[in-house]
Coordinates of C-alpha atoms and ligand atoms in Angstrom, one line a residue:
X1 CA 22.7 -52.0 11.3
X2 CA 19.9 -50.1 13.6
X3 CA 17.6 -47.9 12.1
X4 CA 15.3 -49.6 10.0
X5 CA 12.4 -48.4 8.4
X6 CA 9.7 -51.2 7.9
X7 CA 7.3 -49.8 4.9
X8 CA 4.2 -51.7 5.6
X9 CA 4.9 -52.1 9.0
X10 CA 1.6 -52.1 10.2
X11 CA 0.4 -55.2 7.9
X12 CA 0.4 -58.5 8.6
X13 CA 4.1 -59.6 7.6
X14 CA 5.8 -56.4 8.8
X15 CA 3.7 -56.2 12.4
X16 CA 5.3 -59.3 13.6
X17 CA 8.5 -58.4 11.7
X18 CA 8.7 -55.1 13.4
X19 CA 8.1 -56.8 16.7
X20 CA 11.7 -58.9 15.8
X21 CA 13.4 -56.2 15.2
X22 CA 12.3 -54.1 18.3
X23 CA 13.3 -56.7 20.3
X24 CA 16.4 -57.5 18.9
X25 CA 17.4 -53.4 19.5
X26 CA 16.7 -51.7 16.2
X27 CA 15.1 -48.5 15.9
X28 CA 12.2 -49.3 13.7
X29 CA 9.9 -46.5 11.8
X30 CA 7.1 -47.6 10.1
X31 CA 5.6 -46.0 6.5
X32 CA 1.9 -47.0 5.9
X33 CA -0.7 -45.7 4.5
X34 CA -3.0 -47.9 5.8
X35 CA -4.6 -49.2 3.1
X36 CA -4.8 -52.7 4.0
X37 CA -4.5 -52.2 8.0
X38 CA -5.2 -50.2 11.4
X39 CA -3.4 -48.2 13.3
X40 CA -4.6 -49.8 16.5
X41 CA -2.0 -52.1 15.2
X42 CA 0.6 -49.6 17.2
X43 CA -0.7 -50.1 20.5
X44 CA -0.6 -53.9 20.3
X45 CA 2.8 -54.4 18.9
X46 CA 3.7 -51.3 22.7
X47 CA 2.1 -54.1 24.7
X48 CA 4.6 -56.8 23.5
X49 CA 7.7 -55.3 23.2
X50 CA 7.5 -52.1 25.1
X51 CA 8.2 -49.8 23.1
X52 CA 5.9 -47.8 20.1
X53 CA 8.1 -47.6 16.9
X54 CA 7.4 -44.2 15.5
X55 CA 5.0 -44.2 12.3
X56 CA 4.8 -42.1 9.3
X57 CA 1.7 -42.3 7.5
X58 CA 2.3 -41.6 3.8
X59 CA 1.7 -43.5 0.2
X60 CA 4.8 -44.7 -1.3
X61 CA 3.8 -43.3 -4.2
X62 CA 3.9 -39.9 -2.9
X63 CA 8.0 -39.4 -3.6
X64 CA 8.0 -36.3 -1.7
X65 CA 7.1 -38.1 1.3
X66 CA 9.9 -40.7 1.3
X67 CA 12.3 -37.9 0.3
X68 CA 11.3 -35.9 3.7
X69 CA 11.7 -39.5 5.7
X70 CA 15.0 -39.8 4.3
X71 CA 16.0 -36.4 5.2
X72 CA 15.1 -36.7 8.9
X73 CA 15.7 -40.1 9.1
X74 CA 19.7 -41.8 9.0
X75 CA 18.4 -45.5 7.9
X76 CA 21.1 -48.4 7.5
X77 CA 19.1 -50.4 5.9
X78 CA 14.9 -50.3 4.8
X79 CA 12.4 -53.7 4.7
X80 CA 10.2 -53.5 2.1
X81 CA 6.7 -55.0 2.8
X82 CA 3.9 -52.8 1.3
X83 CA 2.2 -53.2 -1.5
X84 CA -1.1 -55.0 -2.4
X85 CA -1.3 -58.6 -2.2
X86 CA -4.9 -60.2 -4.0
X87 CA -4.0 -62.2 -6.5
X88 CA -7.9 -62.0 -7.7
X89 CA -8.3 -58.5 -6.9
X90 CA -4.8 -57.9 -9.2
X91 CA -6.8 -59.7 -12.4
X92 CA -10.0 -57.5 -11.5
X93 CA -7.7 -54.2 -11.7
X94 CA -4.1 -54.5 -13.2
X95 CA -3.1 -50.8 -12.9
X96 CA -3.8 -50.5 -9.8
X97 CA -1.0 -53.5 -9.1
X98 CA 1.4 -51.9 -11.7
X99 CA 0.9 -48.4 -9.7
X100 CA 0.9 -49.8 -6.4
X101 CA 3.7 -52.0 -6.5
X102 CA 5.4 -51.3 -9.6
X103 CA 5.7 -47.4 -9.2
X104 CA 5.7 -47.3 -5.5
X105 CA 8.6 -49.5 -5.0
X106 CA 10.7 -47.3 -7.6
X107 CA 9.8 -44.2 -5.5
X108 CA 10.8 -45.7 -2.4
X109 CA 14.3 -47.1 -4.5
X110 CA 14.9 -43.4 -5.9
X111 CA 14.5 -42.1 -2.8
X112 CA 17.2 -44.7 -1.1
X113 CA 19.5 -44.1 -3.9
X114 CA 19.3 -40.7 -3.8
X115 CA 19.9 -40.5 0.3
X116 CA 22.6 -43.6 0.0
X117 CA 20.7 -46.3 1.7
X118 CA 21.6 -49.1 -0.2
X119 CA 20.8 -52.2 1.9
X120 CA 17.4 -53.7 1.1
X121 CA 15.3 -56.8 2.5
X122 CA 12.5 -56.9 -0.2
X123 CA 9.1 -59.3 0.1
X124 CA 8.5 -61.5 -2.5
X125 CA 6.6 -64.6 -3.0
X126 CA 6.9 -68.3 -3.9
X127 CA 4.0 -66.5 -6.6
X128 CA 6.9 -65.7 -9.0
X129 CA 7.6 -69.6 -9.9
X130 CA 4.2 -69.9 -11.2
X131 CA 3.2 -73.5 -11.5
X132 CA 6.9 -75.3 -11.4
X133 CA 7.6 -77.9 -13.2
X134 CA 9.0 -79.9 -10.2
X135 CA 8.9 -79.7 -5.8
X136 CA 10.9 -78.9 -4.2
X137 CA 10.8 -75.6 -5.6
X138 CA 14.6 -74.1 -5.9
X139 CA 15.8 -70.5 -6.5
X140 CA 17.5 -70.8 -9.9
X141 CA 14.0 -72.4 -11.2
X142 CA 12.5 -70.6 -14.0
X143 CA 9.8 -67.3 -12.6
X144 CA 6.7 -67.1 -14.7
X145 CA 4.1 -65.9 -12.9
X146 CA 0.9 -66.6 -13.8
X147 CA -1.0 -63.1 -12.6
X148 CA -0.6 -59.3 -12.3
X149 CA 0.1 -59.4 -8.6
X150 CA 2.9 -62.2 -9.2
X151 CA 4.0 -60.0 -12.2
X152 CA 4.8 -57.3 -9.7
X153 CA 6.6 -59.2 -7.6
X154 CA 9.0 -60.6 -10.4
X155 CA 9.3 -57.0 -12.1
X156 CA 10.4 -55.5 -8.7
X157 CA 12.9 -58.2 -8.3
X158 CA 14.5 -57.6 -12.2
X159 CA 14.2 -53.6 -11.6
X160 CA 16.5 -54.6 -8.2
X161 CA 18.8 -57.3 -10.2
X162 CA 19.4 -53.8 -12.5
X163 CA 20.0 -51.9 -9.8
X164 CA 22.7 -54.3 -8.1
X165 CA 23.8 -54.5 -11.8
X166 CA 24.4 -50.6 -12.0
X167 CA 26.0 -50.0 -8.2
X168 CA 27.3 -53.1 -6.8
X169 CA 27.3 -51.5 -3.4
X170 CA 23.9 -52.2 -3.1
X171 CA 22.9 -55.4 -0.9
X172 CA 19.6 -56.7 -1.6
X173 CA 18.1 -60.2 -0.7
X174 CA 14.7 -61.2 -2.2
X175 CA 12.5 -63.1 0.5
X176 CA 10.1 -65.1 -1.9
X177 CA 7.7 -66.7 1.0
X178 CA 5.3 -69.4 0.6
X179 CA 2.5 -69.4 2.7
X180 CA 2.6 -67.4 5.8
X181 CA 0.0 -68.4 8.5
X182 CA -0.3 -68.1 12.5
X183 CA -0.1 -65.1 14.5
X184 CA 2.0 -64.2 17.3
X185 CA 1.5 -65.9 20.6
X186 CA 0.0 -63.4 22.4
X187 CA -2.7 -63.4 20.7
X188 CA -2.6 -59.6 20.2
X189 CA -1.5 -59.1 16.5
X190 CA -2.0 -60.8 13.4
X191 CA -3.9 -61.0 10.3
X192 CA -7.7 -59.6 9.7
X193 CA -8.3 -59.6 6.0
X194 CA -11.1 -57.0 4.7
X195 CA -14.3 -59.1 3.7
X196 CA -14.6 -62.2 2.9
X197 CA -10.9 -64.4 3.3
X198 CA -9.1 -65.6 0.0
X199 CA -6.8 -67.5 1.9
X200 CA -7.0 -70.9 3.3
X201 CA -6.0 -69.8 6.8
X202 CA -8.2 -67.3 8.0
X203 CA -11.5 -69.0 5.8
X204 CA -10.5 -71.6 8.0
X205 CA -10.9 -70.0 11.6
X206 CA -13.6 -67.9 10.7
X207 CA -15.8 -70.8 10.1
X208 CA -14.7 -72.3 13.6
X209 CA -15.5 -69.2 14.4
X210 CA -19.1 -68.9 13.2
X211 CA -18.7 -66.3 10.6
X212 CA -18.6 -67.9 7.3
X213 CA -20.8 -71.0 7.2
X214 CA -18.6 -73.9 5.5
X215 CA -15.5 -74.3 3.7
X216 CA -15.0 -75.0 -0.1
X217 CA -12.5 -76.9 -0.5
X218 CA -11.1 -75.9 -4.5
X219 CA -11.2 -79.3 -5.8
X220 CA -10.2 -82.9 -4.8
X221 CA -8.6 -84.0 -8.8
X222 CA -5.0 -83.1 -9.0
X223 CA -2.0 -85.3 -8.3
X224 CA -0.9 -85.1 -4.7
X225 CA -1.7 -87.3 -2.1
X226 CA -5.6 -86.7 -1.3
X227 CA -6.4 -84.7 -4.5
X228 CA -6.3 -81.7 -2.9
X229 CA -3.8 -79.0 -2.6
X230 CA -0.3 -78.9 -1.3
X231 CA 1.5 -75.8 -0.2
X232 CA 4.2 -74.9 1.9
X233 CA 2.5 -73.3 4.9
X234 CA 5.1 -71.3 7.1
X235 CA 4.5 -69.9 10.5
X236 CA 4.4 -65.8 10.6
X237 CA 7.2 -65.8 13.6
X238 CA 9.3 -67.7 11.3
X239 CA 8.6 -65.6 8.7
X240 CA 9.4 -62.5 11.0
X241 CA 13.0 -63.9 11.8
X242 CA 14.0 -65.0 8.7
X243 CA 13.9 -61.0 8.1
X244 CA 16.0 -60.3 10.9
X245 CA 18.7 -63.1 9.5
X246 CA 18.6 -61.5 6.3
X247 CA 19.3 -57.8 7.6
X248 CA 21.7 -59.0 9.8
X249 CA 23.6 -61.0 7.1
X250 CA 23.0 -58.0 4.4
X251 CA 26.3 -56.8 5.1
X252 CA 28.4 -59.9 4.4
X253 CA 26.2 -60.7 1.7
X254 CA 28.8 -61.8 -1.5
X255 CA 26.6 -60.8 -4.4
X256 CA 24.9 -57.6 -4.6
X257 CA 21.2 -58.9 -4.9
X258 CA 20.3 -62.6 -3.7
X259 CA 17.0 -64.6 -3.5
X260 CA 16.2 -67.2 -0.5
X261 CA 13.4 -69.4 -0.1
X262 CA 11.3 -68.9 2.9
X263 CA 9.4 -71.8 3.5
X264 CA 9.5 -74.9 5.6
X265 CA 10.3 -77.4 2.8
X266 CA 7.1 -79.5 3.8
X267 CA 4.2 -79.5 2.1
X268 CA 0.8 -80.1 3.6
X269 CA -2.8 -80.7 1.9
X270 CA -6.2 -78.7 2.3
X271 CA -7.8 -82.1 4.1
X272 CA -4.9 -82.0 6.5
X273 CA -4.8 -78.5 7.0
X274 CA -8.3 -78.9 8.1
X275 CA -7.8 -82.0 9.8
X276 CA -4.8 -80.6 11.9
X277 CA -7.0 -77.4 12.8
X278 CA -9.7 -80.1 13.9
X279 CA -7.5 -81.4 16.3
X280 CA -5.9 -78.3 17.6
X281 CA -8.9 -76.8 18.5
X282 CA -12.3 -79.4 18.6
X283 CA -13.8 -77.1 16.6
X284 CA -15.5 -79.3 13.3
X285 CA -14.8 -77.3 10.3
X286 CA -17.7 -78.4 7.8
X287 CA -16.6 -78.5 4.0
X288 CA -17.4 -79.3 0.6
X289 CA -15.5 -80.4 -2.6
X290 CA -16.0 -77.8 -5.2
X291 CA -14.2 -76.7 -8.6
X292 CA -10.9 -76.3 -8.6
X293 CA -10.3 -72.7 -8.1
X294 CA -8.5 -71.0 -11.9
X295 CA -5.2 -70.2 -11.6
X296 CA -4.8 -72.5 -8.8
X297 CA -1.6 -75.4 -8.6
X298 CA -1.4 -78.7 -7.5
X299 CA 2.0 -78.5 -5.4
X300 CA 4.0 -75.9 -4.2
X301 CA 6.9 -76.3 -1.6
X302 CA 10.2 -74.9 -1.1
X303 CA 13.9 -75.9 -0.9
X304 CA 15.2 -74.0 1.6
X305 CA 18.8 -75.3 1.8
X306 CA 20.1 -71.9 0.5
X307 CA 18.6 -69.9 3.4
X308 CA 19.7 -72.3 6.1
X309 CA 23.6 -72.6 4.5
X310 CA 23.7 -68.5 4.0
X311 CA 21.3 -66.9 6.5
X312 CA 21.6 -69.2 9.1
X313 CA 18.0 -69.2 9.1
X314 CA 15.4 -72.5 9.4
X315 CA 11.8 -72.2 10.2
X316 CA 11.6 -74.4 14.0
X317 CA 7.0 -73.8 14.4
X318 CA 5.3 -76.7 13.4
X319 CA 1.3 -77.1 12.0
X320 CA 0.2 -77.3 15.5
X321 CA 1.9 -73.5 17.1
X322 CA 0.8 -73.0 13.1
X323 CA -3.2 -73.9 14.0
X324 CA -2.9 -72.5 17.8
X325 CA -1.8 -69.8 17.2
X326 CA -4.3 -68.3 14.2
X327 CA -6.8 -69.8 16.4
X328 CA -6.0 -68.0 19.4
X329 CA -5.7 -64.6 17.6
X330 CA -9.1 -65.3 15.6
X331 CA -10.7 -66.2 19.2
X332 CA -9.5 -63.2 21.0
X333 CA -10.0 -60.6 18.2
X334 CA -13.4 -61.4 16.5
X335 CA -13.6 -58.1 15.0
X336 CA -9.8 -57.8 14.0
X337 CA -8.4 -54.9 15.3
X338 CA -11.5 -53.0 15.9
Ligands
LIG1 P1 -0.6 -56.7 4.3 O1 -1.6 -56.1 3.4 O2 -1.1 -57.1 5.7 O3 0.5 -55.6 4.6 C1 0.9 -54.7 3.6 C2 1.0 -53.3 4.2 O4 1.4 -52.4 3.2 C3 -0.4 -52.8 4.7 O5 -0.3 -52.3 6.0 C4 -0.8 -51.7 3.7 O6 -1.6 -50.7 4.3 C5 0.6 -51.2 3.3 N1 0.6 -50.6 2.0 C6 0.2 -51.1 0.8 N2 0.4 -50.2 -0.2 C7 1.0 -49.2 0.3 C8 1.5 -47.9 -0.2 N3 1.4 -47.6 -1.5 N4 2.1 -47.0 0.6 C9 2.2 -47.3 2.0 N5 1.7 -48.4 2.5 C10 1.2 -49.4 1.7 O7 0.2 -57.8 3.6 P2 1.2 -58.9 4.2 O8 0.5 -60.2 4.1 O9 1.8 -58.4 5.5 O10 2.2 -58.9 3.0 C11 3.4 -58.1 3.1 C12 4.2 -58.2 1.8 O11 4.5 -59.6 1.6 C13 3.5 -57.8 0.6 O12 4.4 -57.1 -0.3 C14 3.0 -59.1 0.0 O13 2.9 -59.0 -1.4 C15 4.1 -60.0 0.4 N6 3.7 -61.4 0.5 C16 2.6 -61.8 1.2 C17 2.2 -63.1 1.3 C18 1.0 -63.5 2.0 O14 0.4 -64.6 1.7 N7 0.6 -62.8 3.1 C19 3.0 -64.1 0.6 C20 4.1 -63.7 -0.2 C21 4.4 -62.4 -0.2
LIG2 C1 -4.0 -72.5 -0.3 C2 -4.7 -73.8 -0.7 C3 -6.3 -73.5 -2.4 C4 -9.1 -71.2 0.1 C5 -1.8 -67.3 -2.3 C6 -1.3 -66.4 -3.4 C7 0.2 -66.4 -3.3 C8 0.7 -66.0 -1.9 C9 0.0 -66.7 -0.8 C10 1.2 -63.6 -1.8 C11 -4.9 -73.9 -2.2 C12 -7.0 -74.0 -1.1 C13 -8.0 -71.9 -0.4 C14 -10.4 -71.8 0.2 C15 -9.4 -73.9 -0.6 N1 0.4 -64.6 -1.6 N2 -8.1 -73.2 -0.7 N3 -10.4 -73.1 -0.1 O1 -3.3 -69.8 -3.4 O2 -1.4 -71.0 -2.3 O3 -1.3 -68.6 -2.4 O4 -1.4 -66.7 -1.0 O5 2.2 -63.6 -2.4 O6 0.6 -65.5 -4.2 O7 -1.7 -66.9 -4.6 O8 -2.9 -69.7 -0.9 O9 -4.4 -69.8 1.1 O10 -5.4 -69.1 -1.1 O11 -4.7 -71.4 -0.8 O12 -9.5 -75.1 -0.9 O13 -11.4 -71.2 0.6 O14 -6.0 -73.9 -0.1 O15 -6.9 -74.1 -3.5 O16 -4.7 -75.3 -2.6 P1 -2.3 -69.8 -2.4 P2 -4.4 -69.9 -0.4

C-alpha cells in the first residue's frame, strides 16, 4: 500500500485521517467537492505534516471525473469518507441522501472495479444499529436504522457485502464509528459545522465560546445513569488511526468485506460531557432540560474487542485530550476555517 485517495479528504474525518496517512508515507490525493468544507483546509493540514496532498475537486457523482482520477492516478487502495452526514437534514430531503450517498458511492465503486482497485476502507456509523436492544453494541447485532442518512450507510454496506460476494478479491472493511469529537492538537484543523451545531460537541464549545447562548440538554427521562444520554464519544485522532490499521491490515484481511467497531467501549452522559468540559476549561456551560430530541436513544456504546483482536487497533485519548482539544481548536478558530 501507498497511494491512497481519501474522497472527502477535506472534511472533518478524512482531514485528520489524511494527516495519518501523510505521515505514515502514503501518497494521499484528496476528491472533494466541497460541499461540507474549505479548501483552506489544504494549507493547515501543509503546516502539520509538510507536505500538501494533491486535491481534485470533483462530485462523486460525476462518473466521468473518477474515471479520469483513475486513469492518472495508480491507487492501491481508496478511503471512502464523503457523503452527507445530517441525520435531520436526511428526513427534510431523502433524495438528496439516496443521490448523494447512495449513487455516488456506486460511481466511485464502478469506477474502482473498472480500473482494479479493489481494497476499500469505507465510513460508516454506529447509526446503522438503530436503537439496540442491548450495550455493548457488537458487530453481528441486528442494523435497522432508524433514518434516511443511516439508511445510506446500511445500503452502502449490503451493495459492498454484494460486491465481496461477486469478486472475492475485493477487501473491504466497514468502519461503523460512534461519536467522533476533538480535533487535532495543534489546534489547526478540525470540525466547523455550517450554522447552527446538531451535535453535542461543537454546541458545546460554541456556547463556552459565546456564540450560542445555552445548551438544551434533549431530556433527562430515559434509563441510564442521570437520565440523560449515553454515547460512545471517540477522539478524532483515534478515529484517524484506526483508518490507518485498517488499510494497513486490508491485505491480510481473511474475509472479503469485514465490519469493526470504532469506538471506545465507554459510554459517557450529556451532564458529564458537560461537566468534564467544565472542568477542562472553567468555562460554565449554562443548560436547560428540554424534550427529548425524536429519534434520539438512551444508550449507545460499542464493543470493540473485534478491532483490537484483528486491527490491532484501541482508541488510547481520554474525555479530557477529548474536551482540550475541541476547545483549543474552537478557541483558536472562531470563524472555522475562514
Ligand atoms: P464532513 O462533512 O466533514 O466530511 C465529508 C466530506 O465529503 C466533506 O468535505 C464534503 O465536502 C465531502 N463530500 C460530500 N459529498 C460529496 C460528493 N458527492 N462528492 C465529493 N465530496 C463530497 O463529515 P465527517 O464528519 O468528516 O464524516 C465523514 C464520513 O464519516 C461521512 O461519510 C459520515 O457519514 C461518516 N460518519 C460521520 C460521523 C460523525 O459524527 N462525524 C459518524 C459516523 C460516520
Ligand atoms: C449526543 C447526545 C443527544 C445536542 C449523531 C448521528 C449519528 C452519528 C453521530 C453520523 C445525545 C444529546 C445533543 C444538543 C443534547 N453521525 N444532545 N443537546 O445523536 O448520538 O449521533 O452523530 O453517522 O448518526 O445521529 O450525536 O452529538 O447529536 O448527540 O442534549 O444540543 O447529546 O440527545 O444524547 P448522536 P449528538
Amino acid at each position: 500500500m501507498r497511494k491512497v485517495l481519501v474522497t472527502g479528504g477535506a472534511g472533518y474525518i478524512g482531514s485528520h485521517t489524511v494527516v495519518a496517512l501523510i505521515e505514515r508515507g502514503f501518497e494521499v490525493v484528496v476528491v472533494d467537492n466541497f460541499c461540507n468544507s474549505s479548501p483552506l483546509v489544504l494549507p493547515r493540514m501543509a503546516e502539520i505534516t509538510g507536505v500538501e496532498p494533491q486535491v481534485v475537486e470533483a462530485d462523486l457523482l460525476d462518473r466521468s471525473a473518477l474515471d479520469d482520477l483513475f486513469s492518472v492516478h495508480q491507487f492501491d487502495a481508496v478511503v471512502h469518507f464523503a457523503g452527507l452526514k445530517a441525520v435531520g437534514e436526511s428526513v427534510q430531503n431523502p433524495l438528496l441522501y439516496y443521490k448523494n450517498n447512495v449513487a455516488g458511492s456506486l460511481n466511485l465503486f464502478a469506477a474502482m472495479q473498472a480500473h482494479i482497485c479493489l481494497n476499500l476502507v469505507f465510513s460508516s456509523s454506529a447509526t446503522v444499529y438503530g436503537d439496540p436492544d442491548s450495550v455493548p453494541i457488537k458487530e453481528d447485532f441486528r442494523l435497522s436504522p432508524t433514518n434516511p442518512y443511516g439508511r445510506t450507510k446500511l445500503m452502502v454496506e449490503e451493495i459492498l457485502a454484494d460486491l465481496g460476494n461477486a469478486n472475492p478479491q475485493w477487501r473491504i472493511a466497514l468502519l461503523r464509528y460512534f461519536n467522533p469529537v476533538g480535533a487535532h492538537p495543534s489546534g489547526s484543523i478540525g470540525e466547523m459545522p455550517n450554522g447552527t451545531p446538531n451535535n453535542l460537541m461543537p454546541y458545546i464549545t460554541q456556547v463556552a465560546a459565546g456564540t450560542l447562548q445555552q445548551l438544551s440538554v434533549f431530556g433527562d427521562d430515559y434509563p441510564t445513569k442521570d437520565g440523560t444520554g449515553v454515547r460512545d464519544y471517540i477522539h478524532v485522532m483515534d478515529l484517524a488511526a484506526a483508518h490507518l490499521a485498517a488499510l494497513l491490515k486490508l491485505p491480510q484481511q481473511e474475509t472479503s468485506v469485514r465490519a469493526y467497531n470504532i469506538g471506545t467501549g465507554v459510554g459517557y452522559s450529556v451532564l458529564q460531557m458537560i461537566d468534564a468540559f467544565e472542568t477542562e476549561s472553567g468555562v460554565n456551560i449554562p443548560y436547560t432540560i428540554t424534550n427529548r430530541r425524536p429519534g434520539d436513544i438512551a444508550e449507545c456504546y460499542a464493543d470493540c474487542e473485534r478491532s483490537k483482536r484483528e486491527l490491532g487497533w484501541r482508541a488510547h485519548r481520554d474525555l479530557v485530550e477529548m474536551m482540550r482539544d475541541q476547545w483549543r481548536w474552537q478557541s483558536l478558530n472562531p470563524q472555522g476555517y475562514r
